[in-house]
Coordinates of C-alpha atoms in Angstrom, one line a residue:
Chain A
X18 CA -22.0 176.6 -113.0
X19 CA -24.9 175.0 -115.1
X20 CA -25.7 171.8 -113.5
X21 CA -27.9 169.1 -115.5
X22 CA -31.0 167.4 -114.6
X23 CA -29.7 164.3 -114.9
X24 CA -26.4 165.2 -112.8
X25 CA -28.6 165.9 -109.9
X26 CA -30.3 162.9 -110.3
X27 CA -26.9 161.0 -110.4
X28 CA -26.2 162.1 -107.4
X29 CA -29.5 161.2 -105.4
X30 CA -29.5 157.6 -107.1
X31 CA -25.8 157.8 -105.1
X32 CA -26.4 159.1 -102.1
X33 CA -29.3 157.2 -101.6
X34 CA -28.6 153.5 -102.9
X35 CA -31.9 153.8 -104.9
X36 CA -32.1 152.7 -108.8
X37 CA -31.9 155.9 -111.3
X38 CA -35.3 154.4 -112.8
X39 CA -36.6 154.9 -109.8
X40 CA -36.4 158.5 -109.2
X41 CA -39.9 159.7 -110.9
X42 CA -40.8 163.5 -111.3
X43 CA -43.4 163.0 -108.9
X44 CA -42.7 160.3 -106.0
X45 CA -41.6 162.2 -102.9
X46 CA -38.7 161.2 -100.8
X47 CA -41.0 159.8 -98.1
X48 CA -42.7 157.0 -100.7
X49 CA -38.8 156.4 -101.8
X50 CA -37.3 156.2 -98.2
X51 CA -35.6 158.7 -98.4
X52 CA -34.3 159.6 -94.9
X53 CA -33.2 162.5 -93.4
X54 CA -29.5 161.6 -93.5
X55 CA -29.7 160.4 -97.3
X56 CA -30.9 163.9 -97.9
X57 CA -27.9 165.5 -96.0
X58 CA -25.7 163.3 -97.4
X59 CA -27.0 164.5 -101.1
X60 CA -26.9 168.1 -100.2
X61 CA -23.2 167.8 -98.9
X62 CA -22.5 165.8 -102.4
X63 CA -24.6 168.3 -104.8
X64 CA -22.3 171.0 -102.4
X65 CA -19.2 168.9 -103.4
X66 CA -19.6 168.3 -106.9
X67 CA -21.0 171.2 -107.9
X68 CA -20.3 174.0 -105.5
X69 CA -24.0 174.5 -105.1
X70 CA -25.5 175.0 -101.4
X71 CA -29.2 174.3 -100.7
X72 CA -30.8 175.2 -98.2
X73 CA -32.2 172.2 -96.6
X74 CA -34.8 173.8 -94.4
X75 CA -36.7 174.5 -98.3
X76 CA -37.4 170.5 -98.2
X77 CA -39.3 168.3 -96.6
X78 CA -39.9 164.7 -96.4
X79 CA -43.0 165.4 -98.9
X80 CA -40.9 167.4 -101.5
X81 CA -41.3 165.3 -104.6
X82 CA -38.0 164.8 -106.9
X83 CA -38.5 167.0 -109.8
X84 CA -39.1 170.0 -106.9
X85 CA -35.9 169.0 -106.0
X86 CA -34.1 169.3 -109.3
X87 CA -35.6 172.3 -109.7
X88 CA -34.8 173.5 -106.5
X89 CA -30.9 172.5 -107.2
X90 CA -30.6 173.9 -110.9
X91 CA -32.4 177.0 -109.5
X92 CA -30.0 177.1 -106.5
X93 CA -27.0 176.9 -109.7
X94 CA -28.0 179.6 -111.5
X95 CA -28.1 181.8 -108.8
Chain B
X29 CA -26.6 122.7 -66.5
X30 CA -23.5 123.9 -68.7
X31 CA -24.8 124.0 -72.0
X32 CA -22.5 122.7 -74.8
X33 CA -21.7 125.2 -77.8
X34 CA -20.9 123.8 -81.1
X35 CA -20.3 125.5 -84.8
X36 CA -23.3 125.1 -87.1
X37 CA -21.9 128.0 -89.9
X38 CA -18.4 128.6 -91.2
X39 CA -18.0 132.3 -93.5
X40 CA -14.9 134.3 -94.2
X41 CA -13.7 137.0 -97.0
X42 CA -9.6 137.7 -97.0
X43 CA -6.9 138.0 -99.3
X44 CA -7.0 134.2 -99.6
X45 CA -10.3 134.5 -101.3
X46 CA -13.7 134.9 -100.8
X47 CA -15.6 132.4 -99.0
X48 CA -14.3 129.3 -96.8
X49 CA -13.7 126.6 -99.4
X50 CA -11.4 128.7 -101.5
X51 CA -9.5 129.8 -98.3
X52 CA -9.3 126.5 -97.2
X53 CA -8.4 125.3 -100.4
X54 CA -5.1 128.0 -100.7
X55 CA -4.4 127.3 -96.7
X56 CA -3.4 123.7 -97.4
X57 CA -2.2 124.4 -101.3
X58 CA 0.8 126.6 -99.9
X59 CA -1.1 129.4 -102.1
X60 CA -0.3 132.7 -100.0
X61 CA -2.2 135.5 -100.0
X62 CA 0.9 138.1 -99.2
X63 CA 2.2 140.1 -102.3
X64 CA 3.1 143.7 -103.1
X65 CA 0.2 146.1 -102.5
X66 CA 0.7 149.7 -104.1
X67 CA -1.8 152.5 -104.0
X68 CA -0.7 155.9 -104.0
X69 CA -1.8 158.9 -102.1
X70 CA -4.0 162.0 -102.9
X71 CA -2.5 164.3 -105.9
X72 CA 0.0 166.6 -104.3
X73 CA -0.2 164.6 -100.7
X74 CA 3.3 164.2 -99.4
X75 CA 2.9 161.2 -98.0
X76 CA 4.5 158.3 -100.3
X77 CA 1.4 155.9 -100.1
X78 CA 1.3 152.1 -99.9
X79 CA 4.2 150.2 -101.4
X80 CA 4.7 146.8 -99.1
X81 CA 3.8 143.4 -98.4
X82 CA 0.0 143.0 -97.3
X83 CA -2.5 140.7 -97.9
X84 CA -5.5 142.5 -99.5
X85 CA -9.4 141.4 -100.6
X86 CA -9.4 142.5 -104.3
X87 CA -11.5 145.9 -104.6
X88 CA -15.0 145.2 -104.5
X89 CA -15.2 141.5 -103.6
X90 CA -16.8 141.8 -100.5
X91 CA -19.4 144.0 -102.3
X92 CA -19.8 142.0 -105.1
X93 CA -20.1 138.4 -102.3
X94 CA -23.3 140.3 -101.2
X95 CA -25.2 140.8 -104.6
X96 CA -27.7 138.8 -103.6
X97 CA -28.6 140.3 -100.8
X98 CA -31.1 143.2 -100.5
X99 CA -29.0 145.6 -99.5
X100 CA -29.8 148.9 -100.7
X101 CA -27.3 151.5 -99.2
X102 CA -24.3 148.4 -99.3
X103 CA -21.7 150.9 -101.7
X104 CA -22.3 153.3 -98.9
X105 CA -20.9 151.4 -96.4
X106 CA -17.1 151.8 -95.1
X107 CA -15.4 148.1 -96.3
X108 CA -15.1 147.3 -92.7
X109 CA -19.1 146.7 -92.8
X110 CA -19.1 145.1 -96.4
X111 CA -16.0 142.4 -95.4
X112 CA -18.4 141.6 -92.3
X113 CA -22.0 141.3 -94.0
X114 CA -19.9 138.8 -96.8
X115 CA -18.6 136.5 -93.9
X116 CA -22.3 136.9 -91.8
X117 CA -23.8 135.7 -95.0
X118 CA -21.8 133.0 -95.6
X119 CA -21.8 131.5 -92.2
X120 CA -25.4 132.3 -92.0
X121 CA -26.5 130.2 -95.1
X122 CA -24.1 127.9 -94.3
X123 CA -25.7 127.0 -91.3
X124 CA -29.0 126.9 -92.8
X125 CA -30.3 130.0 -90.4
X126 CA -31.8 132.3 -92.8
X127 CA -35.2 133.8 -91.6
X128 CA -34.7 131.0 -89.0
X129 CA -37.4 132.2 -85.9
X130 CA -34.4 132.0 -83.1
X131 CA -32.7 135.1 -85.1
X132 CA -35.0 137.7 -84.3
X133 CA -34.6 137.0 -80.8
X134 CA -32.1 133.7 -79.2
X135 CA -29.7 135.3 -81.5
X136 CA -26.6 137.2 -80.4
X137 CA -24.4 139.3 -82.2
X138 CA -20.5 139.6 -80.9
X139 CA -18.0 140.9 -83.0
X140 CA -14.7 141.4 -82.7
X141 CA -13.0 144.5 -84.2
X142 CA -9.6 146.4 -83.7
X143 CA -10.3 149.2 -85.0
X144 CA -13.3 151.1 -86.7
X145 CA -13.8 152.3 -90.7
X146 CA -10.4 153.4 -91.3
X147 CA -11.0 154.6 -95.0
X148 CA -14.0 156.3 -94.1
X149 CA -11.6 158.4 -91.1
X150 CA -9.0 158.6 -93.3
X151 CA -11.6 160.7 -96.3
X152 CA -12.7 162.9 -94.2
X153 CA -9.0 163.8 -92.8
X154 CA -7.7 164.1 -95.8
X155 CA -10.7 166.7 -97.1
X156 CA -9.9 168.5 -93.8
X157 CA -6.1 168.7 -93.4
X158 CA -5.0 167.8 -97.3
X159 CA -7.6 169.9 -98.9
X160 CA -8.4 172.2 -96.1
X161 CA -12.4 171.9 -96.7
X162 CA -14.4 172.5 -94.2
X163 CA -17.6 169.6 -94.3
X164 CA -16.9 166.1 -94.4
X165 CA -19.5 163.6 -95.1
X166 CA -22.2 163.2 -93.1
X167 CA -22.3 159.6 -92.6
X168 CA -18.4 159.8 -91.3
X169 CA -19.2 159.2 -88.0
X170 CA -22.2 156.5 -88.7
X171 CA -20.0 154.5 -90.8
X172 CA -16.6 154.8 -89.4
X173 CA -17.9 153.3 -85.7
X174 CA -16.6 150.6 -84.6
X175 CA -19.9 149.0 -83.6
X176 CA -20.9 150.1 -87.3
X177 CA -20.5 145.9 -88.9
X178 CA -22.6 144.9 -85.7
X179 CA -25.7 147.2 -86.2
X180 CA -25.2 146.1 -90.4
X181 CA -25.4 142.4 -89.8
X182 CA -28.3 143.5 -87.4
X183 CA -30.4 144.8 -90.1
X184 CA -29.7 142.3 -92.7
X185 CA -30.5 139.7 -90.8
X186 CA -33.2 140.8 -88.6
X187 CA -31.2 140.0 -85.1
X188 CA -32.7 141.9 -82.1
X189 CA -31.0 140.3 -79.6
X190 CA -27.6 141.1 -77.9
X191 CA -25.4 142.9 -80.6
X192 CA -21.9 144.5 -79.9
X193 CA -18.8 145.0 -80.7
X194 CA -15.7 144.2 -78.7
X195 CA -12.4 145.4 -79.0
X196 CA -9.4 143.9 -77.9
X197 CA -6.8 144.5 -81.0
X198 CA -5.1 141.4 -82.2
X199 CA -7.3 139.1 -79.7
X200 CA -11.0 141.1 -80.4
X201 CA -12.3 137.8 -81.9
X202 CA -10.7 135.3 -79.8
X203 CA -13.0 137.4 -77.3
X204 CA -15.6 137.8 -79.3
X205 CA -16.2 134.2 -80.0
X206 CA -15.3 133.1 -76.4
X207 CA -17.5 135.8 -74.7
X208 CA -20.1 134.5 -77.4
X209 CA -19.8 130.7 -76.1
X210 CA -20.5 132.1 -72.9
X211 CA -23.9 133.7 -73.6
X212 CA -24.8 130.5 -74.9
X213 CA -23.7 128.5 -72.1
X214 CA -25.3 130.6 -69.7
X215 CA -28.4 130.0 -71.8
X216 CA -29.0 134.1 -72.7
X217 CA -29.2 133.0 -76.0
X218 CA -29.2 129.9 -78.1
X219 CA -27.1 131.0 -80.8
X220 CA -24.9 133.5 -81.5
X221 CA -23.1 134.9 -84.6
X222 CA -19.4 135.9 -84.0
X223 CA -16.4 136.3 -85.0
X224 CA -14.4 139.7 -86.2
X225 CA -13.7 142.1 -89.1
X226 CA -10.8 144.3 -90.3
X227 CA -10.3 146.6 -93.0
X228 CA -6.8 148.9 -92.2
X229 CA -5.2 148.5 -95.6
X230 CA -5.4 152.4 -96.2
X231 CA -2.7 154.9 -95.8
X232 CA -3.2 156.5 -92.2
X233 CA -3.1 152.6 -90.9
X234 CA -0.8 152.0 -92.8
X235 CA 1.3 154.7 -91.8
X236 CA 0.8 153.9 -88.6
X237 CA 1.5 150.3 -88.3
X238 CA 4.5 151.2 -90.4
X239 CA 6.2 153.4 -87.6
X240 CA 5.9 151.4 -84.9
X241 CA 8.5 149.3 -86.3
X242 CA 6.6 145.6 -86.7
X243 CA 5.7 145.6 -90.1
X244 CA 8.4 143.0 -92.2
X245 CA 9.5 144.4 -95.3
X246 CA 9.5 141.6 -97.3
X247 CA 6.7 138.7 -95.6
X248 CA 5.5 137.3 -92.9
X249 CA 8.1 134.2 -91.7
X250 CA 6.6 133.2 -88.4
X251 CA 9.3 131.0 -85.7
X252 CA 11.4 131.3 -88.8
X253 CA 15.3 132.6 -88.5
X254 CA 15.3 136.2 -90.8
X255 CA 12.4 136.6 -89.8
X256 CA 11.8 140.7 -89.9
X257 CA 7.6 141.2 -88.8
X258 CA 4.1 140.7 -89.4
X259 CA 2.6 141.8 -92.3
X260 CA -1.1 143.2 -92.8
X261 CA -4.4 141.5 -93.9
X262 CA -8.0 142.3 -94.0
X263 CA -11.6 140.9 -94.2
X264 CA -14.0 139.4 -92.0
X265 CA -14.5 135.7 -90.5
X266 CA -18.1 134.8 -88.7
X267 CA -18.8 131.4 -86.9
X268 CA -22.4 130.5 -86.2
X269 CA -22.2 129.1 -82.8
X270 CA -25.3 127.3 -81.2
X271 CA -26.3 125.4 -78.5
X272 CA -26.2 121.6 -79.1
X273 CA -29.5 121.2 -78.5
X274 CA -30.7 123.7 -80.6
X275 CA -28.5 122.7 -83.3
X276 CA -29.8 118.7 -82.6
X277 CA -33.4 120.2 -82.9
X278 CA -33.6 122.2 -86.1
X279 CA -30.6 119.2 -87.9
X280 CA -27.9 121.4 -87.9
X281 CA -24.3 120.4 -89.2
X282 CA -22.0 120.3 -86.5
X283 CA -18.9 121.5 -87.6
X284 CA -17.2 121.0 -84.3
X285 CA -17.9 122.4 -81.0
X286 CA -16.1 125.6 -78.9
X287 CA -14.8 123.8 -75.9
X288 CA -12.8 126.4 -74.1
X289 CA -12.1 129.6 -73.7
X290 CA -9.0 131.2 -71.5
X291 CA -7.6 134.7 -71.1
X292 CA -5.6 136.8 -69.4
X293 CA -4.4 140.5 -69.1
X294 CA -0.4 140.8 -68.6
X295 CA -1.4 144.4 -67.0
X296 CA 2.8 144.8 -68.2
X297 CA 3.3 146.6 -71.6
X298 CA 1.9 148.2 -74.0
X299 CA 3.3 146.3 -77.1
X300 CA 5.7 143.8 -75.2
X301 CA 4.3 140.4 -75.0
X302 CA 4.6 138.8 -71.5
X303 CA 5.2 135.1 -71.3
X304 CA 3.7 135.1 -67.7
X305 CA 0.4 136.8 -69.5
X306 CA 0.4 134.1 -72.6
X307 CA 0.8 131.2 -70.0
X308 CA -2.3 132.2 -67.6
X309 CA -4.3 132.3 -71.4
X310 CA -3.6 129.2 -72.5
X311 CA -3.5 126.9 -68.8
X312 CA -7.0 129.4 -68.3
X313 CA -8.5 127.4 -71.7
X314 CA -7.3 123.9 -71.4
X315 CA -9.0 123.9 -67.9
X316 CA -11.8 125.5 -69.3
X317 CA -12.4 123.1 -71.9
X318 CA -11.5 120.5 -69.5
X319 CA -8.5 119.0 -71.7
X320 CA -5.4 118.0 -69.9
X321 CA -2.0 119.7 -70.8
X322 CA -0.5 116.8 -72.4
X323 CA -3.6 115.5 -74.4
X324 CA -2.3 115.9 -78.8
X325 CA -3.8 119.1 -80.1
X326 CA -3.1 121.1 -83.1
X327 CA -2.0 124.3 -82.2
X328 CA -3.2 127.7 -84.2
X329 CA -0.6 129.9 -82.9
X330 CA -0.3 133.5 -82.7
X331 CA 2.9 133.6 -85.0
X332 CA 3.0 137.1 -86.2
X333 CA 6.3 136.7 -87.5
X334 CA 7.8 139.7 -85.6
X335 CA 11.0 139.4 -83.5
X336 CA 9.9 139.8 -80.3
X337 CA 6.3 137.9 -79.9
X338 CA 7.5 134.6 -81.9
X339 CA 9.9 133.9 -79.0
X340 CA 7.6 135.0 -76.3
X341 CA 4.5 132.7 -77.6
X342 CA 7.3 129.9 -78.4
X343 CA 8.3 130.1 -74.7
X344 CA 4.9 130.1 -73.1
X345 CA 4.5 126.7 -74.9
X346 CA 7.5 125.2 -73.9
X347 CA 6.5 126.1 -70.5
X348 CA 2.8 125.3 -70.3
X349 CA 3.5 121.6 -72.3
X350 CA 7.1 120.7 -71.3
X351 CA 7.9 117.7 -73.5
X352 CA 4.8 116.8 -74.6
X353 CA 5.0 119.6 -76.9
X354 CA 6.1 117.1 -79.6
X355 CA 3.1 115.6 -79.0
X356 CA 1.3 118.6 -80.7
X357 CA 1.2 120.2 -84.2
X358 CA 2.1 124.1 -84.4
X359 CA 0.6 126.0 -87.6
X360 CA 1.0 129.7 -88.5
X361 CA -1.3 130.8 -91.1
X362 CA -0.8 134.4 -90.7
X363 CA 2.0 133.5 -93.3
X364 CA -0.3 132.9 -95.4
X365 CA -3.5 135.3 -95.1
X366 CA -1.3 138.2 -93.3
X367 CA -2.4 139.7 -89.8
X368 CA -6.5 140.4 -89.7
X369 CA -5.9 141.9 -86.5
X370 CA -9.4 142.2 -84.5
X371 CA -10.5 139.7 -87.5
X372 CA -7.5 137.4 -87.5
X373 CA -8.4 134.6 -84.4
X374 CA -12.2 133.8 -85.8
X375 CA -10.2 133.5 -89.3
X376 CA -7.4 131.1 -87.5
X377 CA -10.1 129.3 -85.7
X378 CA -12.3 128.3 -88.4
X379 CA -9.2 127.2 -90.6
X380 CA -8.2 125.2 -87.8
X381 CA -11.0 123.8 -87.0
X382 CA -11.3 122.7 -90.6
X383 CA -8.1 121.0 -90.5
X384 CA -8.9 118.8 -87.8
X385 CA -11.9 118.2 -89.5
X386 CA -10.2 117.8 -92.9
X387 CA -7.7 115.7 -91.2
X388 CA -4.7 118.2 -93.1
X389 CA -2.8 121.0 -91.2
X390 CA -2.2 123.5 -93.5
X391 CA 1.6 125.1 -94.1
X392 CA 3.6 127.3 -92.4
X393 CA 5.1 129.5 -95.0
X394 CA 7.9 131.5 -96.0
X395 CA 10.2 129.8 -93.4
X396 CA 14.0 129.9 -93.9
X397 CA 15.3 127.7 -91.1
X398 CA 14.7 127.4 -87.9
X399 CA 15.5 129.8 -85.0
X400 CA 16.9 128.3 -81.5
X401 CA 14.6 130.5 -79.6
X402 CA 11.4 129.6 -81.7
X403 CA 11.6 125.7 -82.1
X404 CA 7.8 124.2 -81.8
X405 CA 6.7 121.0 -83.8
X406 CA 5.7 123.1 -87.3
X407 CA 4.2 121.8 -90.0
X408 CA 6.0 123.2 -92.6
X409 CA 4.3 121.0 -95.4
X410 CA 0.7 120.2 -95.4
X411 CA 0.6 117.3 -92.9
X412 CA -2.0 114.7 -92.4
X413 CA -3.3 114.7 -88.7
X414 CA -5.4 113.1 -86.9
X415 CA -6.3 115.4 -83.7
X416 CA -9.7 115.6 -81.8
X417 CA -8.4 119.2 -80.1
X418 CA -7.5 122.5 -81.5
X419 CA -5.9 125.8 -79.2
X420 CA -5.7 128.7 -81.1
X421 CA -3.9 131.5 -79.6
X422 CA -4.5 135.1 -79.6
X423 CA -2.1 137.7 -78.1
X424 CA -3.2 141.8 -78.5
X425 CA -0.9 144.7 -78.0
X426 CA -1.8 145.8 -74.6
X427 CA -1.2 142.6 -72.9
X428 CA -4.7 141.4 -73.8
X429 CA -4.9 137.2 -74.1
X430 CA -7.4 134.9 -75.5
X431 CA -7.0 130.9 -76.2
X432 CA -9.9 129.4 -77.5
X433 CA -10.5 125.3 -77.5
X434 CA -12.0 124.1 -80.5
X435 CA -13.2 119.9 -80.4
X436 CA -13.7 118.1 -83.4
X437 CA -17.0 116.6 -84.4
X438 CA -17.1 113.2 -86.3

């Protein structure tokens, strides 16, 4: 299953409570309070949605959002 | 010294409405809140969903009560935490206590709850046992707890004082407010934010409350002859309480104080009220607030509208106030805002203590005629009153009492 950009971004604005807008390329999910259970809680959703599992030891509170996109749509096309 | 507690902040979310002068407003109007709630289950589930009486909060009200606030993971939240941050707001501002000093650390937080996020339970069942999935969300357990609305109105607010939840079913905010009064009497804190929140209007509670056999199938008719059970609500109500001098110093409004506070444990039944058990409640608060037995008071009773506790509580009157019953007013607004259950007393309580404020007891709906074994002085018409004391009575499954004395200011 292809998944989008923008569908993975969807989902963090979701799972997070943050704005869309406010999910840069390059902000990490430490400078966006992104906590640890926000990013379980996207994984599980992403997992959900789109039947595509990450791995969530390949992020870390530095991992910027457009690594994670990648990360996801790479995961997808696997 | 006892210290004496008094009601700065009045806020509430239920299916009368959202806020405290529109449920005031449909209290004395008559205007229910009970009508036909539907929602169906899952695709393919075999369970036949919601079809019944209940008194629901339209979808998203809470949420969209708190739009103001900065709240940032507030859809996230199970609506047990949302109907409790709209009625902590409310009362808050009300009381003119935002980013007041005495929050971040006089302040307690007690809340009364009788159960924890239902919907969020009933999601991750349903993924587990309907769908046969294996993960459920991970914030299940973080926002199904009970304690879950206390650590939420924490945040928002900045409160790092006391903050709890108690549960005692039907009487968790009659507790809640009364243990609350306490902490402020005893001078642990100077003010304290309590009161109780519900949110059980999804199918596994329903389900449940269905088969125990309570539930009316048409609406709640409390001390009324046909009557057939109590029917469900939901929301939140919150009462700022204070200390009178710490309300005097910052120029508070008084909205009345919490006088007394009485209960009991029948230690007898599971679901059976015991008229022994109501009695020891309700003597327990008139001495506690000091007011004799045969002094006029409007009385905020339990009336759930089910068979057996409508007698019971009518009997424990008769015998704690023998003829100067008449003396008294009787209301029953769970006919007209459904059962709140851990939320239900602070609801009762503030709309009582409005109406002696108000000078107005609101209706007791839906009655048919009166039933031998449940005559009490009911207003069954808004009726002008002119009362300095309020009892309100709370009665849990599990034999668990709580009376609370409210005193009006002028």
């Amino acid at each position: 299953m292809s998944v989008s950009p923008d569908a993975v971004l969807a989902v963090v604005a979701e799972e997070s409570g943050l704005d869309l807008t406010a999910l840069r390329p390059d902000v990490t999910f430490e400078q966006l309070d992104i906590s640890s259970i926000d990013i379980a809680s996207t994984l599980f959703a992403i997992e959900d949605k789109f039947g595509v599992i990450v791995d969530p030891d390949a992020l870390n509170p530095a991992s910027t959002i457009s690594e994670f996109v990648a990360l996801v749509i790479h995961r997808s096309a696997a | 010294m006892t210290r004496t507690v008094v009601a700065t902040g009045f806020g509430c979310v239920s299916g009368l409405g959202i806020g405290v002068a529109e449920t005031w407003r449909r209290a004395v109007a008559g205007e229910g809140a009970i009508r036909r709630l539907r929602r169906n289950p899952p695709a393919g589930h075999p369970a036949r969903g919601i079809d019944g009486p209940a008194a629901w909060i339209e979808p998203g009200a809470s949420r969209e009560a708190l739009a103001g606030e900065d709240l940032r993971r507030l859809g996230q939240l199970d609506l047990l935490s949302q109907h409790a941050l709209a009625a902590t707001a409310e009362a808050v501002d009300a009381a003119g206590l935002r980013d007041h000093p005495s929050l971040s650390s006089r302040t307690a937080i007690v809340l009364g709850c009788g159960s924890g996020g239902n919907a969020t339970v009933d999601a991750a069942y349903e993924r587990l046992y309907g769908r046969g999935l294996g993960k459920v969300h991970p914030q299940t357990i973080p926002s199904s707890m009970i304690s879950a609305p206390a650590s939420h109105m924490a945040m928002m607010l900045g409160i790092h004082g006391p903050t709890f939840v108690i549960a005692s079913a039907c009487a968790s905010s009659a507790h809640a407010l009364g243990e609350a009064m306490h902490m402020i009497r005893s001078g642990r804190v100077d003010v304290a934010i309590a009161g109780g929140a519900e949110a059980c209007l999804n199918l596994g509670s329903w389900v449940g409350w269905k088969s125990l056999g309570v539930v009316a199938d048409d609406t709640c008719r409390p001390f009324s002859k046909d009557r057939t059970g109590m029917v469900l609500g939901e929301g939140a109500a919150i009462v700022v309480l204070e200390s009178e001098e710490h309300a005097f110093s910052r120029g508070a409004p008084i909205l009345g104080e919490l006088a007394g506070y009485g209960m009991s444990s029948d230690a007898a039944d599971m679901t059976a009220p015991d008229q022994a058990g109501i009695e020891a409640a309700i003597h327990a608060a008139h001495a506690d607030a000091g007011v004799a037995l045969d002094a006029p008071a409007l009385i905020s009773t339990h009336g759930t509208g089910t068979r057996v506790n409508d007698p019971a509580e009518a009997a424990a009157m008769h015998a704690v106030y023998s003829d100067a019953i008449m003396r008294n007013i009787a209301i029953a607004t769970k006919s007209a805002h459904g059962h709140l259950i851990g939320a239900t007393a602070a609801l009762e309580f503030i709309i009582g203590m409005k109406a002696l404020a108000e000078g107005i007891a609101p209706p007791v709906l839906n009655h048919l005629g009166p039933d031998p074994e449940c005559e009490l002085p009911l207003a069954l018409a808004a009726t002008p009153i002119d009362l300095e004391v309020l009892v309100s009575n709370s009665f849990a499954f599990g034999g668990l009492n709580a009376v609370l004395v409210g005193r009006r200011r002028s």
